[in-house]
Amino acid sequence: QLQSIAKKVNSLRSRVDGALKRDALIGIDAPDFEAEAFVGTDPFSLADVRGKVVLIDFWAVWCGPCIATFPHLIEWQSEFGDQGLVIVGATRQYNYEWDDEAGKAVRSKKEVDLEDEVAMLEKFREHHHLTHGFIVTPANGSFSASYAVSGIPQAVLIDKQGKVQMIRVGSGEANARALHEKIQELLAE
């Protein structure tokens, strides 16, 4: 009984700490990308897109809730891309390869090098009809930690001046509505 309560308290403490770290990021200069590779886009930095609104989507190929957000990302790219919205997915190597027969990404039994993982991500992107590009972050990098990522999907909205304006963790309609409204607001500024 006591052990169960302690576990729940620790879990709650961890969630609160994460929320406080994310809240502290609002209004600060957005940390720039750490990228080993770019998929579906030419390499760029946040400085290169200053003057545009940027949505960074932290995700993984194995994450069902991440994939559930894809229709929103596709919709927002279509609706706001020509108004100055830049969407970039942020993922890392998870040792997956593309299974042509199954038409999906699968965990590999052998070690997958970066080039092969990028090839899998290109097929994954095409399979899901994604219109935005991705960055592949270094496994030992600090990019995710710099945005206080403790769960995925996590969306980060950055304004035209390069400041973090909103962070949402998880999929679902409430987060999608909040992000959609904030994108409109930031584009109008």
CSV table of C-alpha atoms in Angstrom, one decimal:
chain,number,residue,atom,x,y,z
A,1,GLN,CA,0.0,0.0,0.0
A,2,LEU,CA,2.7,2.5,1.1
A,3,GLN,CA,4.9,1.5,-1.9
A,4,SER,CA,2.0,2.1,-4.3
A,5,ILE,CA,1.4,5.6,-2.8
A,6,ALA,CA,5.1,6.5,-3.0
A,7,LYS,CA,5.1,5.4,-6.7
A,8,LYS,CA,2.1,7.6,-7.4
A,9,VAL,CA,3.7,10.6,-5.6
A,10,ASN,CA,7.0,10.2,-7.5
A,11,SER,CA,5.1,10.0,-10.8
A,12,LEU,CA,3.1,13.1,-10.0
A,13,ARG,CA,6.3,14.9,-8.9
A,14,SER,CA,8.0,14.0,-12.2
A,15,ARG,CA,5.0,15.3,-14.2
A,16,VAL,CA,4.9,18.6,-12.2
A,17,ASP,CA,8.7,19.1,-12.6
A,18,GLY,CA,8.3,18.6,-16.3
A,19,ALA,CA,5.5,21.0,-16.6
A,20,LEU,CA,7.4,23.6,-14.6
A,21,LYS,CA,10.5,23.2,-16.9
A,22,ARG,CA,8.3,23.6,-20.0
A,23,ASP,CA,6.5,26.7,-18.5
A,24,ALA,CA,9.9,28.3,-17.8
A,25,LEU,CA,10.7,28.0,-21.6
A,26,ILE,CA,7.8,30.3,-22.6
A,27,GLY,CA,9.2,33.6,-23.8
A,28,ILE,CA,12.8,32.6,-24.1
A,29,ASP,CA,14.9,32.3,-27.3
A,30,ALA,CA,14.3,28.9,-28.8
A,31,PRO,CA,17.3,26.6,-28.7
A,32,ASP,CA,18.5,25.9,-32.2
A,33,PHE,CA,18.4,22.4,-33.8
A,34,GLU,CA,20.9,19.7,-33.2
A,35,ALA,CA,20.6,17.6,-36.3
A,36,GLU,CA,22.6,14.6,-37.6
A,37,ALA,CA,20.4,14.5,-40.7
A,38,PHE,CA,17.5,16.3,-42.4
A,39,VAL,CA,14.7,14.3,-44.0
A,40,GLY,CA,12.4,15.8,-46.6
A,41,THR,CA,13.9,19.3,-46.3
A,42,ASP,CA,17.2,21.0,-47.0
A,43,PRO,CA,19.3,21.7,-43.9
A,44,PHE,CA,18.3,24.9,-42.1
A,45,SER,CA,18.6,26.6,-38.7
A,46,LEU,CA,16.1,28.5,-36.7
A,47,ALA,CA,17.9,31.7,-37.6
A,48,ASP,CA,17.2,30.8,-41.3
A,49,VAL,CA,13.5,30.9,-40.6
A,50,ARG,CA,13.4,34.0,-38.4
A,51,GLY,CA,10.3,36.0,-39.4
A,52,LYS,CA,8.2,32.8,-39.7
A,53,VAL,CA,6.3,30.8,-37.1
A,54,VAL,CA,7.9,27.4,-36.4
A,55,LEU,CA,6.2,24.3,-35.0
A,56,ILE,CA,8.7,21.7,-33.8
A,57,ASP,CA,7.0,18.3,-33.4
A,58,PHE,CA,8.9,15.8,-31.2
A,59,TRP,CA,7.9,12.3,-32.2
A,60,ALA,CA,9.0,8.7,-32.9
A,61,VAL,CA,8.0,6.1,-35.6
A,62,TRP,CA,6.8,3.7,-32.9
A,63,CYS,CA,4.6,6.2,-31.1
A,64,GLY,CA,0.9,5.7,-31.9
A,65,PRO,CA,-0.2,9.1,-30.3
A,66,CYS,CA,2.5,10.8,-32.4
A,67,ILE,CA,1.1,9.3,-35.6
A,68,ALA,CA,-2.4,10.3,-34.5
A,69,THR,CA,-1.3,14.0,-34.7
A,70,PHE,CA,-0.2,13.7,-38.4
A,71,PRO,CA,-3.6,14.7,-39.9
A,72,HIS,CA,-3.4,18.0,-37.9
A,73,LEU,CA,0.2,18.6,-39.1
A,74,ILE,CA,-0.8,17.9,-42.7
A,75,GLU,CA,-3.8,20.2,-42.3
A,76,TRP,CA,-1.8,23.0,-40.7
A,77,GLN,CA,0.9,22.8,-43.4
A,78,SER,CA,-1.7,23.1,-46.1
A,79,GLU,CA,-3.7,25.9,-44.3
A,80,PHE,CA,-0.7,28.0,-43.0
A,81,GLY,CA,2.4,27.0,-45.0
A,82,ASP,CA,2.1,29.9,-47.5
A,83,GLN,CA,1.4,32.3,-44.6
A,84,GLY,CA,4.7,31.6,-43.0
A,85,LEU,CA,4.3,28.4,-40.9
A,86,VAL,CA,7.3,26.1,-40.9
A,87,ILE,CA,6.7,22.6,-39.4
A,88,VAL,CA,9.7,20.4,-38.6
A,89,GLY,CA,9.5,17.0,-36.9
A,90,ALA,CA,12.2,16.1,-34.4
A,91,THR,CA,13.1,12.4,-33.9
A,92,ARG,CA,16.2,10.3,-33.3
A,93,GLN,CA,17.5,6.9,-34.3
A,94,TYR,CA,15.4,4.1,-32.8
A,95,ASN,CA,17.0,1.3,-34.9
A,96,TYR,CA,14.1,0.9,-37.2
A,97,GLU,CA,14.0,-0.1,-40.9
A,98,TRP,CA,11.3,-0.1,-43.5
A,99,ASP,CA,9.4,-3.3,-44.2
A,100,ASP,CA,8.2,-3.0,-47.8
A,101,GLU,CA,6.0,-6.0,-47.6
A,102,ALA,CA,4.2,-4.8,-44.4
A,103,GLY,CA,4.4,-1.1,-45.5
A,104,LYS,CA,5.6,0.1,-42.2
A,105,ALA,CA,8.6,0.8,-40.0
A,106,VAL,CA,9.8,-2.2,-37.9
A,107,ARG,CA,12.4,-2.5,-35.2
A,108,SER,CA,15.5,-4.1,-36.7
A,109,LYS,CA,17.2,-7.1,-35.2
A,110,LYS,CA,20.6,-5.8,-36.5
A,111,GLU,CA,22.1,-2.3,-36.0
A,112,VAL,CA,20.8,0.2,-38.4
A,113,ASP,CA,23.2,3.0,-39.4
A,114,LEU,CA,22.1,6.6,-39.8
A,115,GLU,CA,21.9,6.4,-43.6
A,116,ASP,CA,19.6,3.4,-43.5
A,117,GLU,CA,17.4,5.0,-40.8
A,118,VAL,CA,17.1,8.2,-42.8
A,119,ALA,CA,16.0,6.1,-45.8
A,120,MET,CA,13.4,4.4,-43.6
A,121,LEU,CA,12.2,7.9,-42.4
A,122,GLU,CA,11.8,9.0,-46.0
A,123,LYS,CA,9.6,6.0,-46.8
A,124,PHE,CA,7.7,6.6,-43.5
A,125,ARG,CA,7.2,10.2,-44.4
A,126,GLU,CA,5.8,9.3,-47.9
A,127,HIS,CA,3.6,6.5,-46.5
A,128,HIS,CA,1.9,9.0,-44.1
A,129,HIS,CA,1.7,11.7,-46.8
A,130,LEU,CA,3.6,14.1,-44.6
A,131,THR,CA,4.5,17.4,-46.2
A,132,HIS,CA,6.9,18.7,-43.6
A,133,GLY,CA,10.5,17.7,-43.1
A,134,PHE,CA,12.3,16.1,-40.1
A,135,ILE,CA,15.5,16.4,-38.2
A,136,VAL,CA,17.2,13.4,-36.8
A,137,THR,CA,18.9,14.5,-33.5
A,138,PRO,CA,22.0,12.9,-32.1
A,139,ALA,CA,21.4,10.1,-29.6
A,140,ASN,CA,23.7,11.8,-27.0
A,141,GLY,CA,22.6,15.3,-27.8
A,142,SER,CA,20.7,17.8,-25.6
A,143,PHE,CA,18.1,19.1,-28.1
A,144,SER,CA,15.1,17.3,-26.5
A,145,ALA,CA,16.3,18.2,-23.0
A,146,SER,CA,16.6,21.8,-24.0
A,147,TYR,CA,12.8,21.8,-24.7
A,148,ALA,CA,12.1,19.7,-21.6
A,149,VAL,CA,10.7,16.8,-23.6
A,150,SER,CA,9.6,14.1,-21.2
A,151,GLY,CA,6.8,12.6,-23.3
A,152,ILE,CA,5.9,12.5,-27.0
A,153,PRO,CA,4.3,13.8,-29.0
A,154,GLN,CA,5.4,17.3,-27.9
A,155,ALA,CA,4.7,20.4,-30.0
A,156,VAL,CA,6.6,23.6,-29.5
A,157,LEU,CA,5.5,26.8,-31.2
A,158,ILE,CA,8.1,29.5,-31.8
A,159,ASP,CA,7.1,33.0,-32.8
A,160,LYS,CA,8.5,35.2,-35.7
A,161,GLN,CA,11.1,36.6,-33.3
A,162,GLY,CA,12.4,33.2,-32.4
A,163,LYS,CA,10.8,33.0,-28.9
A,164,VAL,CA,9.0,29.9,-27.5
A,165,GLN,CA,5.3,30.7,-27.2
A,166,MET,CA,3.5,27.4,-26.5
A,167,ILE,CA,4.4,23.9,-25.6
A,168,ARG,CA,1.8,21.0,-25.6
A,169,VAL,CA,2.4,17.4,-24.7
A,170,GLY,CA,0.2,14.6,-26.1
A,171,SER,CA,-2.2,14.2,-28.9
A,172,GLY,CA,-5.9,14.9,-28.7
A,173,GLU,CA,-8.4,17.5,-29.9
A,174,ALA,CA,-7.9,20.0,-27.0
A,175,ASN,CA,-4.2,20.3,-27.8
A,176,ALA,CA,-4.9,20.4,-31.5
A,177,ARG,CA,-7.4,23.3,-31.0
A,178,ALA,CA,-5.0,25.2,-28.7
A,179,LEU,CA,-2.1,24.8,-31.2
A,180,HIS,CA,-4.3,25.8,-34.2
A,181,GLU,CA,-5.5,29.0,-32.4
A,182,LYS,CA,-2.0,29.9,-31.3
A,183,ILE,CA,-0.6,29.4,-34.9
A,184,GLN,CA,-3.3,31.8,-36.2
A,185,GLU,CA,-2.5,34.3,-33.5
A,186,LEU,CA,1.3,34.2,-34.1
A,187,LEU,CA,0.9,34.4,-37.9
A,188,ALA,CA,-1.3,37.5,-37.4
A,189,GLU,CA,1.4,39.4,-35.4
